[in-house]
């Protein structure tokens, strides 16, 4: 099976497994796992922040961030297709008691002007107590639902500046910030500059088996540690998995450019198939989202029967993701299968 469902299907390499087997460990709940601490320190350094907290998943780092930044009843502004809105099981409402204010962005991105409209207009005639107070902005870079889209830096800065001026804290879901940096050459710390917190994942294109980190100021991460524990994320000899994450961070970041190259080659093929609707220029990193005439479920099932796995992302929408565990030759074969099934 050529598995293009997600970059999360990547498995640890023998060298990564060696690093994991030999990792010094302690009890992370007591703060004395040396490998977890090394991972946290290194991640904070790469993101230009004071500290980081290692957690089991990116959903947990996002939700701990929202909980740490808000009070129940607050309003959190984000794109309607964000992972936090669509794929974290209703976490913002269930875990933080907040209202999500969704903005209908373009491929997951929106402008400072659109944010201004969402924030509303204060007027002495309207009691400020009516509206849930907007206290947090969440952005996602790259944007999964948007097809791996990258925030242009000027737009990212402008939206963050508008949020800051309006008194909102700012959280970045940077599950694939490594892909954004690999594609643009802009360092992760620069993307992180205008955010109070950033969530990053090691278990996606970087290829580690488990884990994400939430980075921010020392005060913020101390508060986030409380919610990591509250959400059941206090893990013990977590250094074993942190070693995989650290290995991925140090050895696999540079490989992400190959994943982007593979996605570009697949996009070149798909863009030529009449029954497939794919804007070639929208494929910026390792995620392809495209529409198929005749419906996604039938198409995905037919491709799977011929050895290529992808995800149904909507009635006619399909997601394919390239990663380090598929070769360029496999991507070429996947293109042939897709073309055959779509009748191109
Ligand atoms: C953009 C984004 N944020 C957060 C997550 C959540 O990560 P996890 O699966 O580790 O909970 C994902 C997972 O795919 C994601 O794509």
mmCIF file of C-alpha atoms in Angstrom, residues 1-323:
data_model
loop_
_atom_site.group_PDB
_atom_site.id
_atom_site.type_symbol
_atom_site.label_atom_id
_atom_site.label_comp_id
_atom_site.label_asym_id
_atom_site.label_seq_id
_atom_site.Cartn_x
_atom_site.Cartn_y
_atom_site.Cartn_z
ATOM 1 C CA UNK A 1 0.000 0.000 0.000
ATOM 2 C CA UNK A 2 1.299 3.462 -0.903
ATOM 3 C CA UNK A 3 -0.034 5.309 2.121
ATOM 4 C CA UNK A 4 -0.800 8.958 1.372
ATOM 5 C CA UNK A 5 -3.450 9.371 4.090
ATOM 6 C CA UNK A 6 -1.227 11.496 6.331
ATOM 7 C CA UNK A 7 2.350 12.293 7.301
ATOM 8 C CA UNK A 8 1.448 10.891 10.736
ATOM 9 C CA UNK A 9 1.800 7.338 9.336
ATOM 10 C CA UNK A 10 5.602 7.718 9.272
ATOM 11 C CA UNK A 11 7.440 5.174 11.417
ATOM 12 C CA UNK A 12 10.607 5.461 13.485
ATOM 13 C CA UNK A 13 13.814 4.549 11.659
ATOM 14 C CA UNK A 14 16.365 2.067 13.118
ATOM 15 C CA UNK A 15 18.617 5.001 14.137
ATOM 16 C CA UNK A 16 15.696 6.699 15.863
ATOM 17 C CA UNK A 17 14.796 3.472 17.650
ATOM 18 C CA UNK A 18 18.410 3.188 18.862
ATOM 19 C CA UNK A 19 18.250 6.722 20.254
ATOM 20 C CA UNK A 20 14.985 5.832 21.998
ATOM 21 C CA UNK A 21 16.302 2.568 23.424
ATOM 22 C CA UNK A 22 19.339 4.306 24.879
ATOM 23 C CA UNK A 23 17.679 7.476 26.179
ATOM 24 C CA UNK A 24 18.316 8.427 29.808
ATOM 25 C CA UNK A 25 14.937 8.762 31.511
ATOM 26 C CA UNK A 26 13.355 9.973 34.749
ATOM 27 C CA UNK A 27 9.850 10.776 35.952
ATOM 28 C CA UNK A 28 8.521 13.627 33.829
ATOM 29 C CA UNK A 29 5.729 14.425 36.302
ATOM 30 C CA UNK A 30 8.455 15.294 38.814
ATOM 31 C CA UNK A 31 10.253 17.250 36.086
ATOM 32 C CA UNK A 32 13.332 15.070 36.189
ATOM 33 C CA UNK A 33 13.337 13.242 32.872
ATOM 34 C CA UNK A 34 16.568 14.547 31.304
ATOM 35 C CA UNK A 35 15.621 13.625 27.743
ATOM 36 C CA UNK A 36 12.271 15.388 27.994
ATOM 37 C CA UNK A 37 14.046 18.455 29.365
ATOM 38 C CA UNK A 38 16.587 18.375 26.510
ATOM 39 C CA UNK A 39 13.763 18.187 23.982
ATOM 40 C CA UNK A 40 11.888 21.037 25.671
ATOM 41 C CA UNK A 41 14.977 23.253 25.844
ATOM 42 C CA UNK A 42 15.929 22.605 22.231
ATOM 43 C CA UNK A 43 12.384 23.198 20.976
ATOM 44 C CA UNK A 44 12.086 26.455 22.908
ATOM 45 C CA UNK A 45 15.414 27.559 21.437
ATOM 46 C CA UNK A 46 14.304 26.819 17.860
ATOM 47 C CA UNK A 47 11.077 28.749 18.417
ATOM 48 C CA UNK A 48 12.802 31.678 20.155
ATOM 49 C CA UNK A 49 10.799 31.266 23.378
ATOM 50 C CA UNK A 50 11.755 30.789 27.028
ATOM 51 C CA UNK A 51 10.467 27.264 27.585
ATOM 52 C CA UNK A 52 8.450 24.369 26.178
ATOM 53 C CA UNK A 53 6.231 21.596 27.560
ATOM 54 C CA UNK A 54 6.293 18.162 25.923
ATOM 55 C CA UNK A 55 2.859 16.527 25.646
ATOM 56 C CA UNK A 56 1.480 13.373 24.035
ATOM 57 C CA UNK A 57 -0.385 15.047 21.156
ATOM 58 C CA UNK A 58 -0.855 18.240 19.177
ATOM 59 C CA UNK A 59 -4.501 18.255 20.156
ATOM 60 C CA UNK A 60 -3.447 18.362 23.803
ATOM 61 C CA UNK A 61 -0.934 21.188 23.262
ATOM 62 C CA UNK A 62 -3.564 23.235 21.395
ATOM 63 C CA UNK A 63 -6.220 22.586 24.025
ATOM 64 C CA UNK A 64 -3.863 23.257 26.941
ATOM 65 C CA UNK A 65 -2.928 26.539 25.255
ATOM 66 C CA UNK A 66 -6.568 27.566 24.859
ATOM 67 C CA UNK A 67 -7.275 26.614 28.483
ATOM 68 C CA UNK A 68 -4.227 28.492 29.736
ATOM 69 C CA UNK A 69 -5.006 31.658 27.759
ATOM 70 C CA UNK A 70 -8.754 31.965 28.438
ATOM 71 C CA UNK A 71 -11.582 31.969 30.974
ATOM 72 C CA UNK A 72 -14.895 30.131 30.432
ATOM 73 C CA UNK A 73 -17.223 32.283 28.312
ATOM 74 C CA UNK A 74 -14.405 33.882 26.356
ATOM 75 C CA UNK A 75 -14.410 34.026 22.567
ATOM 76 C CA UNK A 76 -11.586 32.477 20.557
ATOM 77 C CA UNK A 77 -11.220 33.664 16.979
ATOM 78 C CA UNK A 78 -9.894 31.329 14.285
ATOM 79 C CA UNK A 79 -10.431 30.057 10.757
ATOM 80 C CA UNK A 80 -13.469 27.824 10.332
ATOM 81 C CA UNK A 81 -11.393 25.003 8.855
ATOM 82 C CA UNK A 82 -8.748 24.941 11.601
ATOM 83 C CA UNK A 83 -7.737 21.643 13.134
ATOM 84 C CA UNK A 84 -8.822 23.031 16.508
ATOM 85 C CA UNK A 85 -12.366 23.553 15.181
ATOM 86 C CA UNK A 86 -12.782 20.446 13.062
ATOM 87 C CA UNK A 87 -10.646 17.685 14.474
ATOM 88 C CA UNK A 88 -10.124 18.050 18.206
ATOM 89 C CA UNK A 89 -13.400 16.539 19.358
ATOM 90 C CA UNK A 90 -15.030 19.766 20.511
ATOM 91 C CA UNK A 91 -12.158 20.505 22.901
ATOM 92 C CA UNK A 92 -12.571 24.298 23.148
ATOM 93 C CA UNK A 93 -16.163 23.985 24.424
ATOM 94 C CA UNK A 94 -15.654 20.865 26.510
ATOM 95 C CA UNK A 95 -12.292 21.619 28.102
ATOM 96 C CA UNK A 96 -12.176 25.422 28.260
ATOM 97 C CA UNK A 97 -15.844 26.458 28.053
ATOM 98 C CA UNK A 98 -15.075 28.959 25.322
ATOM 99 C CA UNK A 99 -17.015 30.048 22.254
ATOM 100 C CA UNK A 100 -15.270 29.637 18.934
ATOM 101 C CA UNK A 101 -15.782 32.580 16.584
ATOM 102 C CA UNK A 102 -15.014 31.125 13.158
ATOM 103 C CA UNK A 103 -13.794 33.265 10.283
ATOM 104 C CA UNK A 104 -14.394 31.872 6.793
ATOM 105 C CA UNK A 105 -10.884 32.200 5.435
ATOM 106 C CA UNK A 106 -9.336 31.405 2.071
ATOM 107 C CA UNK A 107 -7.413 28.121 2.300
ATOM 108 C CA UNK A 108 -7.285 28.679 6.066
ATOM 109 C CA UNK A 109 -5.884 32.198 5.865
ATOM 110 C CA UNK A 110 -7.621 35.529 6.437
ATOM 111 C CA UNK A 111 -6.723 39.206 6.515
ATOM 112 C CA UNK A 112 -6.375 41.761 9.290
ATOM 113 C CA UNK A 113 -9.449 43.508 7.843
ATOM 114 C CA UNK A 114 -11.477 40.292 8.201
ATOM 115 C CA UNK A 115 -10.265 39.941 11.779
ATOM 116 C CA UNK A 116 -11.312 43.533 12.484
ATOM 117 C CA UNK A 117 -14.834 42.768 11.229
ATOM 118 C CA UNK A 118 -14.977 39.644 13.432
ATOM 119 C CA UNK A 119 -13.935 41.627 16.501
ATOM 120 C CA UNK A 120 -16.832 44.047 16.024
ATOM 121 C CA UNK A 121 -17.251 47.708 16.812
ATOM 122 C CA UNK A 122 -17.471 49.115 20.326
ATOM 123 C CA UNK A 123 -20.119 51.794 20.837
ATOM 124 C CA UNK A 124 -21.385 53.452 23.984
ATOM 125 C CA UNK A 125 -24.931 52.463 22.993
ATOM 126 C CA UNK A 126 -24.146 48.724 23.058
ATOM 127 C CA UNK A 127 -23.317 47.219 26.452
ATOM 128 C CA UNK A 128 -19.874 45.617 26.248
ATOM 129 C CA UNK A 129 -21.183 42.836 28.478
ATOM 130 C CA UNK A 130 -23.410 41.426 25.705
ATOM 131 C CA UNK A 131 -20.668 39.999 23.532
ATOM 132 C CA UNK A 132 -18.415 37.170 24.686
ATOM 133 C CA UNK A 133 -15.047 38.871 25.163
ATOM 134 C CA UNK A 134 -12.574 37.976 22.417
ATOM 135 C CA UNK A 135 -9.397 37.091 24.285
ATOM 136 C CA UNK A 136 -7.520 34.724 21.983
ATOM 137 C CA UNK A 137 -6.617 34.434 18.309
ATOM 138 C CA UNK A 138 -5.542 31.015 16.964
ATOM 139 C CA UNK A 139 -3.822 30.686 13.606
ATOM 140 C CA UNK A 140 -2.518 27.537 11.893
ATOM 141 C CA UNK A 141 0.717 27.420 9.828
ATOM 142 C CA UNK A 142 0.899 25.456 7.618
ATOM 143 C CA UNK A 143 -2.864 25.079 7.386
ATOM 144 C CA UNK A 144 -3.900 21.447 7.093
ATOM 145 C CA UNK A 145 -7.505 22.030 5.978
ATOM 146 C CA UNK A 146 -6.277 24.705 3.572
ATOM 147 C CA UNK A 147 -4.086 22.137 1.787
ATOM 148 C CA UNK A 148 -0.764 22.773 3.542
ATOM 149 C CA UNK A 149 -1.027 26.508 2.868
ATOM 150 C CA UNK A 150 1.653 28.816 4.226
ATOM 151 C CA UNK A 151 0.824 32.148 5.842
ATOM 152 C CA UNK A 152 2.679 34.939 3.999
ATOM 153 C CA UNK A 153 4.769 36.590 6.704
ATOM 154 C CA UNK A 154 3.373 40.103 6.130
ATOM 155 C CA UNK A 155 -0.196 38.833 6.467
ATOM 156 C CA UNK A 156 0.680 36.797 9.544
ATOM 157 C CA UNK A 157 2.318 39.842 11.138
ATOM 158 C CA UNK A 158 -0.598 42.097 10.213
ATOM 159 C CA UNK A 159 -3.223 39.753 11.662
ATOM 160 C CA UNK A 160 -1.170 39.212 14.839
ATOM 161 C CA UNK A 161 -0.642 42.976 15.215
ATOM 162 C CA UNK A 162 -4.375 43.627 14.846
ATOM 163 C CA UNK A 163 -5.113 40.994 17.505
ATOM 164 C CA UNK A 164 -2.504 42.447 19.848
ATOM 165 C CA UNK A 165 -3.900 45.960 19.423
ATOM 166 C CA UNK A 166 -7.350 44.615 20.319
ATOM 167 C CA UNK A 167 -5.954 42.991 23.472
ATOM 168 C CA UNK A 168 -6.116 39.364 22.279
ATOM 169 C CA UNK A 169 -3.474 36.812 23.136
ATOM 170 C CA UNK A 170 -2.130 34.875 20.175
ATOM 171 C CA UNK A 171 -1.635 31.122 19.758
ATOM 172 C CA UNK A 172 -0.147 29.477 16.671
ATOM 173 C CA UNK A 173 -0.928 25.875 15.804
ATOM 174 C CA UNK A 174 2.434 25.116 14.231
ATOM 175 C CA UNK A 175 1.961 21.366 13.910
ATOM 176 C CA UNK A 176 3.695 21.738 10.538
ATOM 177 C CA UNK A 177 5.652 24.948 11.152
ATOM 178 C CA UNK A 178 8.696 22.882 10.127
ATOM 179 C CA UNK A 179 7.157 22.477 6.659
ATOM 180 C CA UNK A 180 6.488 26.210 6.396
ATOM 181 C CA UNK A 181 10.114 26.925 7.278
ATOM 182 C CA UNK A 182 11.462 24.254 4.921
ATOM 183 C CA UNK A 183 9.432 25.761 2.066
ATOM 184 C CA UNK A 184 10.214 29.441 2.656
ATOM 185 C CA UNK A 185 13.543 29.455 4.508
ATOM 186 C CA UNK A 186 11.922 31.624 7.204
ATOM 187 C CA UNK A 187 13.096 30.280 10.582
ATOM 188 C CA UNK A 188 10.477 28.864 12.992
ATOM 189 C CA UNK A 189 11.421 31.550 15.537
ATOM 190 C CA UNK A 190 10.478 34.269 13.052
ATOM 191 C CA UNK A 191 7.067 32.705 12.442
ATOM 192 C CA UNK A 192 6.666 32.426 16.227
ATOM 193 C CA UNK A 193 7.738 36.000 17.013
ATOM 194 C CA UNK A 194 4.312 37.608 17.357
ATOM 195 C CA UNK A 195 2.691 34.721 19.215
ATOM 196 C CA UNK A 196 2.417 34.116 22.952
ATOM 197 C CA UNK A 197 2.372 30.367 22.400
ATOM 198 C CA UNK A 198 3.108 27.924 19.605
ATOM 199 C CA UNK A 199 2.212 24.244 19.372
ATOM 200 C CA UNK A 200 4.616 22.129 17.298
ATOM 201 C CA UNK A 201 4.382 18.438 16.372
ATOM 202 C CA UNK A 202 7.183 15.888 16.080
ATOM 203 C CA UNK A 203 4.917 13.041 14.964
ATOM 204 C CA UNK A 204 4.009 14.306 11.499
ATOM 205 C CA UNK A 205 6.499 14.890 8.673
ATOM 206 C CA UNK A 206 9.430 14.768 11.101
ATOM 207 C CA UNK A 207 8.675 11.082 11.621
ATOM 208 C CA UNK A 208 8.774 10.710 15.420
ATOM 209 C CA UNK A 209 6.295 8.207 16.848
ATOM 210 C CA UNK A 210 4.717 10.431 19.530
ATOM 211 C CA UNK A 211 4.467 13.947 20.765
ATOM 212 C CA UNK A 212 4.139 17.680 20.496
ATOM 213 C CA UNK A 213 5.428 20.662 22.428
ATOM 214 C CA UNK A 214 3.823 23.877 23.566
ATOM 215 C CA UNK A 215 6.265 26.782 23.703
ATOM 216 C CA UNK A 216 5.989 30.214 25.267
ATOM 217 C CA UNK A 217 7.199 32.315 28.156
ATOM 218 C CA UNK A 218 8.303 30.656 31.409
ATOM 219 C CA UNK A 219 5.134 31.872 33.148
ATOM 220 C CA UNK A 220 2.903 30.618 30.355
ATOM 221 C CA UNK A 221 4.500 27.160 30.164
ATOM 222 C CA UNK A 222 4.311 26.817 33.954
ATOM 223 C CA UNK A 223 0.569 27.441 33.707
ATOM 224 C CA UNK A 224 0.260 25.076 30.719
ATOM 225 C CA UNK A 225 1.925 22.293 32.758
ATOM 226 C CA UNK A 226 -1.000 22.470 35.160
ATOM 227 C CA UNK A 227 -3.441 21.796 32.298
ATOM 228 C CA UNK A 228 -1.238 19.063 30.824
ATOM 229 C CA UNK A 229 -1.711 17.269 34.141
ATOM 230 C CA UNK A 230 -5.412 18.140 34.366
ATOM 231 C CA UNK A 231 -6.021 16.693 30.874
ATOM 232 C CA UNK A 232 -4.267 13.464 31.880
ATOM 233 C CA UNK A 233 -1.025 14.172 30.070
ATOM 234 C CA UNK A 234 1.367 13.628 32.960
ATOM 235 C CA UNK A 235 3.487 10.828 31.567
ATOM 236 C CA UNK A 236 6.338 9.242 33.446
ATOM 237 C CA UNK A 237 9.471 7.907 31.664
ATOM 238 C CA UNK A 238 8.468 9.918 28.611
ATOM 239 C CA UNK A 239 12.143 10.350 27.703
ATOM 240 C CA UNK A 240 11.855 7.166 25.628
ATOM 241 C CA UNK A 241 9.494 8.870 23.203
ATOM 242 C CA UNK A 242 11.042 12.321 23.660
ATOM 243 C CA UNK A 243 14.295 10.791 22.363
ATOM 244 C CA UNK A 244 12.495 9.934 19.111
ATOM 245 C CA UNK A 245 11.196 13.486 18.900
ATOM 246 C CA UNK A 246 14.639 14.958 19.580
ATOM 247 C CA UNK A 247 16.186 12.690 16.963
ATOM 248 C CA UNK A 248 13.548 13.788 14.445
ATOM 249 C CA UNK A 249 14.115 17.444 15.242
ATOM 250 C CA UNK A 250 17.871 17.212 14.763
ATOM 251 C CA UNK A 251 18.009 14.809 11.796
ATOM 252 C CA UNK A 252 14.802 14.992 9.773
ATOM 253 C CA UNK A 253 13.916 18.668 9.382
ATOM 254 C CA UNK A 254 16.092 19.060 6.311
ATOM 255 C CA UNK A 255 14.285 16.143 4.605
ATOM 256 C CA UNK A 256 10.944 17.961 4.530
ATOM 257 C CA UNK A 257 11.954 19.698 1.305
ATOM 258 C CA UNK A 258 11.921 16.253 -0.382
ATOM 259 C CA UNK A 259 8.348 15.726 0.798
ATOM 260 C CA UNK A 260 7.402 19.021 -0.829
ATOM 261 C CA UNK A 261 9.121 17.964 -4.045
ATOM 262 C CA UNK A 262 7.132 14.704 -4.042
ATOM 263 C CA UNK A 263 3.881 16.633 -3.520
ATOM 264 C CA UNK A 264 4.789 18.953 -6.396
ATOM 265 C CA UNK A 265 5.397 16.015 -8.751
ATOM 266 C CA UNK A 266 2.076 14.408 -7.783
ATOM 267 C CA UNK A 267 0.331 17.761 -8.267
ATOM 268 C CA UNK A 268 1.879 18.090 -11.752
ATOM 269 C CA UNK A 269 0.199 14.811 -12.743
ATOM 270 C CA UNK A 270 -3.155 15.423 -11.044
ATOM 271 C CA UNK A 271 -3.500 18.934 -12.454
ATOM 272 C CA UNK A 272 -3.562 17.384 -15.969
ATOM 273 C CA UNK A 273 -6.466 15.005 -15.242
ATOM 274 C CA UNK A 274 -9.786 16.443 -16.509
ATOM 275 C CA UNK A 275 -11.895 14.715 -13.812
ATOM 276 C CA UNK A 276 -9.705 16.192 -11.049
ATOM 277 C CA UNK A 277 -9.959 19.785 -9.914
ATOM 278 C CA UNK A 278 -6.643 20.820 -8.399
ATOM 279 C CA UNK A 279 -5.130 24.285 -8.458
ATOM 280 C CA UNK A 280 -1.478 23.426 -9.053
ATOM 281 C CA UNK A 281 -0.227 26.669 -7.478
ATOM 282 C CA UNK A 282 -2.056 25.858 -4.230
ATOM 283 C CA UNK A 283 0.264 22.927 -3.511
ATOM 284 C CA UNK A 284 2.918 24.686 -1.436
ATOM 285 C CA UNK A 285 4.115 21.980 0.951
ATOM 286 C CA UNK A 286 3.295 18.281 1.455
ATOM 287 C CA UNK A 287 -0.541 18.320 1.427
ATOM 288 C CA UNK A 288 -2.754 18.104 -1.670
ATOM 289 C CA UNK A 289 -6.469 18.739 -1.536
ATOM 290 C CA UNK A 290 -8.438 18.217 -4.713
ATOM 291 C CA UNK A 291 -11.978 17.543 -5.931
ATOM 292 C CA UNK A 292 -13.028 14.588 -8.029
ATOM 293 C CA UNK A 293 -16.011 14.404 -10.343
ATOM 294 C CA UNK A 294 -18.228 11.522 -9.240
ATOM 295 C CA UNK A 295 -17.570 11.873 -5.512
ATOM 296 C CA UNK A 296 -14.675 11.286 -3.125
ATOM 297 C CA UNK A 297 -15.734 8.062 -1.311
ATOM 298 C CA UNK A 298 -16.001 5.986 -4.518
ATOM 299 C CA UNK A 299 -12.772 7.436 -5.868
ATOM 300 C CA UNK A 300 -10.823 6.840 -2.643
ATOM 301 C CA UNK A 301 -12.124 3.253 -2.391
ATOM 302 C CA UNK A 302 -11.151 2.520 -6.002
ATOM 303 C CA UNK A 303 -7.635 3.936 -5.481
ATOM 304 C CA UNK A 304 -7.237 1.949 -2.284
ATOM 305 C CA UNK A 305 -8.230 -1.251 -4.095
ATOM 306 C CA UNK A 306 -5.336 -0.483 -6.472
ATOM 307 C CA UNK A 307 -2.837 0.109 -3.667
ATOM 308 C CA UNK A 308 -3.009 3.869 -2.988
ATOM 309 C CA UNK A 309 -4.548 5.099 0.274
ATOM 310 C CA UNK A 310 -5.847 8.674 0.614
ATOM 311 C CA UNK A 311 -8.489 10.350 2.774
ATOM 312 C CA UNK A 312 -12.006 11.481 1.985
ATOM 313 C CA UNK A 313 -12.117 15.151 3.033
ATOM 314 C CA UNK A 314 -15.632 16.007 1.820
ATOM 315 C CA UNK A 315 -18.308 14.888 -0.635
ATOM 316 C CA UNK A 316 -16.017 15.474 -3.613
ATOM 317 C CA UNK A 317 -12.825 16.432 -1.767
ATOM 318 C CA UNK A 318 -9.770 14.191 -1.300
ATOM 319 C CA UNK A 319 -6.608 14.692 0.752
ATOM 320 C CA UNK A 320 -3.235 13.185 -0.133
ATOM 321 C CA UNK A 321 -0.096 13.818 1.925
ATOM 322 C CA UNK A 322 3.484 13.038 0.964
ATOM 323 C CA UNK A 323 6.019 12.078 3.625
#
